[in-house]
Amino acid sequence: MGTWDIGHFDNDNAADFSGALDETAPAEREAVIRRVLTDVVDTAADDYLDSYEATKAVAAAALIAAQCPGGEPVTTSYGPEQPLPVFSADLRPLAAEALDRVLADESELAELWDESEDAAAWRSTVADLRAVLVPGPAAV
């Protein structure tokens, strides 16, 4: 999986996603993030969600959450270096829905983390991220 820690950008796929965002025209960056989240949400609940797509969705959700009240800024060197636009508010529930899908039973990323000793810590970071996106009771 090319993962070195539980952070939202602490894996090869998320770092590559950040690099791709940096190379994307500024006006297109929100569309890239929306597409990543939509692809994950549109994966049927009984279809297996690939970890490659899931890690990008977690990173995208972290970028959106960073702009929310109570959100943590993305300060890791593996995050995007170029400025991001102020994201549309409708991305927040989409990102939360994508995170729900990432944590679901048919998710390779969740399965891989559940096989590790850091499973509870990773799930907690994702749940915290979701809580920033949509404050209130979590659906997970």
PDB file of C-alpha atoms in Angstrom:
ATOM      1  CA  MET A   1       0.000   0.000   0.000  1.00  0.00           C
ATOM      2  CA  GLY A   2       3.019   2.336   0.317  1.00  0.00           C
ATOM      3  CA  THR A   3       1.820   3.665   3.671  1.00  0.00           C
ATOM      4  CA  TRP A   4       4.055   4.974   6.413  1.00  0.00           C
ATOM      5  CA  ASP A   5       1.611   6.369   8.985  1.00  0.00           C
ATOM      6  CA  ILE A   6      -2.096   6.927   9.732  1.00  0.00           C
ATOM      7  CA  GLY A   7      -2.237  10.540   8.486  1.00  0.00           C
ATOM      8  CA  HIS A   8      -4.484  11.417   5.572  1.00  0.00           C
ATOM      9  CA  PHE A   9      -1.485  12.052   3.291  1.00  0.00           C
ATOM     10  CA  ASP A  10       0.861   9.427   4.727  1.00  0.00           C
ATOM     11  CA  ASN A  11       0.713   7.081   1.761  1.00  0.00           C
ATOM     12  CA  ASP A  12       1.993   7.037  -1.812  1.00  0.00           C
ATOM     13  CA  ASN A  13      -1.425   7.474  -3.431  1.00  0.00           C
ATOM     14  CA  ALA A  14      -2.351  10.560  -1.426  1.00  0.00           C
ATOM     15  CA  ALA A  15       1.076  12.104  -2.013  1.00  0.00           C
ATOM     16  CA  ASP A  16       0.713  11.450  -5.754  1.00  0.00           C
ATOM     17  CA  PHE A  17      -2.790  12.936  -5.666  1.00  0.00           C
ATOM     18  CA  SER A  18      -1.362  16.083  -4.053  1.00  0.00           C
ATOM     19  CA  GLY A  19       1.252  16.326  -6.781  1.00  0.00           C
ATOM     20  CA  ALA A  20      -1.412  15.931  -9.453  1.00  0.00           C
ATOM     21  CA  LEU A  21      -3.441  18.729  -7.849  1.00  0.00           C
ATOM     22  CA  ASP A  22      -0.367  20.970  -7.930  1.00  0.00           C
ATOM     23  CA  GLU A  23      -0.016  20.290 -11.642  1.00  0.00           C
ATOM     24  CA  THR A  24      -3.695  20.990 -12.340  1.00  0.00           C
ATOM     25  CA  ALA A  25      -4.757  24.465 -13.428  1.00  0.00           C
ATOM     26  CA  PRO A  26      -6.050  26.400 -10.393  1.00  0.00           C
ATOM     27  CA  ALA A  27      -9.537  26.762 -11.861  1.00  0.00           C
ATOM     28  CA  GLU A  28      -9.780  22.956 -12.289  1.00  0.00           C
ATOM     29  CA  ARG A  29      -8.647  21.850  -8.815  1.00  0.00           C
ATOM     30  CA  GLU A  30     -12.126  21.771  -7.259  1.00  0.00           C
ATOM     31  CA  ALA A  31     -13.391  19.675 -10.178  1.00  0.00           C
ATOM     32  CA  VAL A  32     -10.592  17.147  -9.623  1.00  0.00           C
ATOM     33  CA  ILE A  33     -11.501  16.855  -5.943  1.00  0.00           C
ATOM     34  CA  ARG A  34     -15.212  16.561  -6.756  1.00  0.00           C
ATOM     35  CA  ARG A  35     -14.504  13.797  -9.288  1.00  0.00           C
ATOM     36  CA  VAL A  36     -12.410  11.791  -6.793  1.00  0.00           C
ATOM     37  CA  LEU A  37     -15.185  11.966  -4.186  1.00  0.00           C
ATOM     38  CA  THR A  38     -17.957  11.250  -6.680  1.00  0.00           C
ATOM     39  CA  ASP A  39     -16.128   8.196  -8.018  1.00  0.00           C
ATOM     40  CA  VAL A  40     -15.986   6.736  -4.506  1.00  0.00           C
ATOM     41  CA  VAL A  41     -19.597   7.612  -3.659  1.00  0.00           C
ATOM     42  CA  ASP A  42     -20.807   6.160  -6.956  1.00  0.00           C
ATOM     43  CA  THR A  43     -19.140   2.810  -6.246  1.00  0.00           C
ATOM     44  CA  ALA A  44     -22.058   0.554  -5.388  1.00  0.00           C
ATOM     45  CA  ALA A  45     -22.213  -0.528  -1.758  1.00  0.00           C
ATOM     46  CA  ASP A  46     -21.775  -4.180  -2.711  1.00  0.00           C
ATOM     47  CA  ASP A  47     -18.846  -3.446  -5.062  1.00  0.00           C
ATOM     48  CA  TYR A  48     -15.355  -3.605  -3.627  1.00  0.00           C
ATOM     49  CA  LEU A  49     -13.793  -0.145  -3.285  1.00  0.00           C
ATOM     50  CA  ASP A  50     -10.148  -0.193  -4.325  1.00  0.00           C
ATOM     51  CA  SER A  51      -7.667   1.269  -1.834  1.00  0.00           C
ATOM     52  CA  TYR A  52      -6.181   3.488  -4.560  1.00  0.00           C
ATOM     53  CA  GLU A  53      -9.479   5.364  -4.949  1.00  0.00           C
ATOM     54  CA  ALA A  54     -10.140   5.344  -1.204  1.00  0.00           C
ATOM     55  CA  THR A  55      -6.809   6.927  -0.245  1.00  0.00           C
ATOM     56  CA  LYS A  56      -7.373   9.745  -2.733  1.00  0.00           C
ATOM     57  CA  ALA A  57     -10.860  10.316  -1.325  1.00  0.00           C
ATOM     58  CA  VAL A  58      -9.525  10.560   2.236  1.00  0.00           C
ATOM     59  CA  ALA A  59      -6.922  13.100   1.100  1.00  0.00           C
ATOM     60  CA  ALA A  60      -9.558  15.091  -0.806  1.00  0.00           C
ATOM     61  CA  ALA A  61     -11.832  15.087   2.237  1.00  0.00           C
ATOM     62  CA  ALA A  62      -8.941  16.342   4.390  1.00  0.00           C
ATOM     63  CA  LEU A  63      -8.427  19.277   2.024  1.00  0.00           C
ATOM     64  CA  ILE A  64     -12.102  20.194   2.259  1.00  0.00           C
ATOM     65  CA  ALA A  65     -12.180  19.757   6.033  1.00  0.00           C
ATOM     66  CA  ALA A  66      -9.187  22.081   6.351  1.00  0.00           C
ATOM     67  CA  GLN A  67     -11.492  24.885   5.194  1.00  0.00           C
ATOM     68  CA  CYS A  68     -14.267  24.035   7.660  1.00  0.00           C
ATOM     69  CA  PRO A  69     -14.708  25.464  11.139  1.00  0.00           C
ATOM     70  CA  GLY A  70     -12.660  23.253  13.442  1.00  0.00           C
ATOM     71  CA  GLY A  71     -10.741  21.776  10.522  1.00  0.00           C
ATOM     72  CA  GLU A  72      -7.030  21.108  10.774  1.00  0.00           C
ATOM     73  CA  PRO A  73      -4.801  22.788   8.192  1.00  0.00           C
ATOM     74  CA  VAL A  74      -2.904  20.448   5.906  1.00  0.00           C
ATOM     75  CA  THR A  75       0.699  21.086   6.893  1.00  0.00           C
ATOM     76  CA  THR A  76       2.348  17.864   5.802  1.00  0.00           C
ATOM     77  CA  SER A  77       4.986  18.042   3.100  1.00  0.00           C
ATOM     78  CA  TYR A  78       3.003  15.356   1.263  1.00  0.00           C
ATOM     79  CA  GLY A  79      -0.004  17.641   0.761  1.00  0.00           C
ATOM     80  CA  PRO A  80      -0.468  20.079  -2.105  1.00  0.00           C
ATOM     81  CA  GLU A  81       2.045  22.904  -2.292  1.00  0.00           C
ATOM     82  CA  GLN A  82      -0.022  25.152  -4.561  1.00  0.00           C
ATOM     83  CA  PRO A  83      -2.920  27.225  -3.192  1.00  0.00           C
ATOM     84  CA  LEU A  84      -6.350  25.654  -3.355  1.00  0.00           C
ATOM     85  CA  PRO A  85      -9.585  27.479  -4.083  1.00  0.00           C
ATOM     86  CA  VAL A  86     -12.224  28.048  -1.439  1.00  0.00           C
ATOM     87  CA  PHE A  87     -14.324  24.945  -1.961  1.00  0.00           C
ATOM     88  CA  SER A  88     -18.079  24.957  -2.535  1.00  0.00           C
ATOM     89  CA  ALA A  89     -20.066  24.080   0.580  1.00  0.00           C
ATOM     90  CA  ASP A  90     -21.758  21.185  -1.245  1.00  0.00           C
ATOM     91  CA  LEU A  91     -18.449  19.294  -1.203  1.00  0.00           C
ATOM     92  CA  ARG A  92     -18.698  18.810   2.565  1.00  0.00           C
ATOM     93  CA  PRO A  93     -21.546  16.274   2.580  1.00  0.00           C
ATOM     94  CA  LEU A  94     -20.107  14.615  -0.532  1.00  0.00           C
ATOM     95  CA  ALA A  95     -16.775  14.193   1.245  1.00  0.00           C
ATOM     96  CA  ALA A  96     -18.533  12.805   4.338  1.00  0.00           C
ATOM     97  CA  GLU A  97     -20.413  10.315   2.174  1.00  0.00           C
ATOM     98  CA  ALA A  98     -17.151   9.273   0.517  1.00  0.00           C
ATOM     99  CA  LEU A  99     -15.581   8.701   3.938  1.00  0.00           C
ATOM    100  CA  ASP A 100     -18.567   6.550   4.940  1.00  0.00           C
ATOM    101  CA  ARG A 101     -17.901   4.451   1.841  1.00  0.00           C
ATOM    102  CA  VAL A 102     -14.171   4.236   2.663  1.00  0.00           C
ATOM    103  CA  LEU A 103     -15.019   2.866   6.124  1.00  0.00           C
ATOM    104  CA  ALA A 104     -17.644   0.404   4.847  1.00  0.00           C
ATOM    105  CA  ASP A 105     -17.298  -3.372   4.717  1.00  0.00           C
ATOM    106  CA  GLU A 106     -16.547  -3.534   0.987  1.00  0.00           C
ATOM    107  CA  SER A 107     -13.514  -1.229   1.174  1.00  0.00           C
ATOM    108  CA  GLU A 108     -10.019  -2.532   0.552  1.00  0.00           C
ATOM    109  CA  LEU A 109      -8.481   0.368   2.487  1.00  0.00           C
ATOM    110  CA  ALA A 110     -10.565  -0.337   5.585  1.00  0.00           C
ATOM    111  CA  GLU A 111      -9.779  -4.032   5.256  1.00  0.00           C
ATOM    112  CA  LEU A 112      -6.041  -3.355   5.023  1.00  0.00           C
ATOM    113  CA  TRP A 113      -6.117  -1.083   8.059  1.00  0.00           C
ATOM    114  CA  ASP A 114      -8.249  -3.566  10.005  1.00  0.00           C
ATOM    115  CA  GLU A 115      -5.464  -6.102   9.548  1.00  0.00           C
ATOM    116  CA  SER A 116      -2.967  -3.767  11.235  1.00  0.00           C
ATOM    117  CA  GLU A 117      -2.322  -2.809  14.847  1.00  0.00           C
ATOM    118  CA  ASP A 118      -3.154   0.814  13.952  1.00  0.00           C
ATOM    119  CA  ALA A 119      -6.700   0.089  12.796  1.00  0.00           C
ATOM    120  CA  ALA A 120      -8.456   1.868  15.667  1.00  0.00           C
ATOM    121  CA  ALA A 121      -6.227   4.942  15.380  1.00  0.00           C
ATOM    122  CA  TRP A 122      -6.736   5.156  11.603  1.00  0.00           C
ATOM    123  CA  ARG A 123     -10.511   4.770  11.915  1.00  0.00           C
ATOM    124  CA  SER A 124     -10.506   7.461  14.585  1.00  0.00           C
ATOM    125  CA  THR A 125      -8.689   9.940  12.325  1.00  0.00           C
ATOM    126  CA  VAL A 126     -11.168   9.314   9.531  1.00  0.00           C
ATOM    127  CA  ALA A 127     -14.131   9.645  11.913  1.00  0.00           C
ATOM    128  CA  ASP A 128     -12.694  12.918  13.249  1.00  0.00           C
ATOM    129  CA  LEU A 129     -12.342  14.191   9.699  1.00  0.00           C
ATOM    130  CA  ARG A 130     -15.946  13.271   8.957  1.00  0.00           C
ATOM    131  CA  ALA A 131     -17.143  15.051  12.103  1.00  0.00           C
ATOM    132  CA  VAL A 132     -15.541  18.288  10.901  1.00  0.00           C
ATOM    133  CA  LEU A 133     -17.210  17.952   7.504  1.00  0.00           C
ATOM    134  CA  VAL A 134     -20.703  17.316   8.838  1.00  0.00           C
ATOM    135  CA  PRO A 135     -20.959  18.167  12.527  1.00  0.00           C
ATOM    136  CA  GLY A 136     -23.434  16.054  14.437  1.00  0.00           C
ATOM    137  CA  PRO A 137     -24.015  12.317  14.859  1.00  0.00           C
ATOM    138  CA  ALA A 138     -21.832  10.227  12.572  1.00  0.00           C
ATOM    139  CA  ALA A 139     -23.414   7.683  10.279  1.00  0.00           C
ATOM    140  CA  VAL A 140     -20.537   5.260  10.828  1.00  0.00           C
TER     141      VAL A 140
END
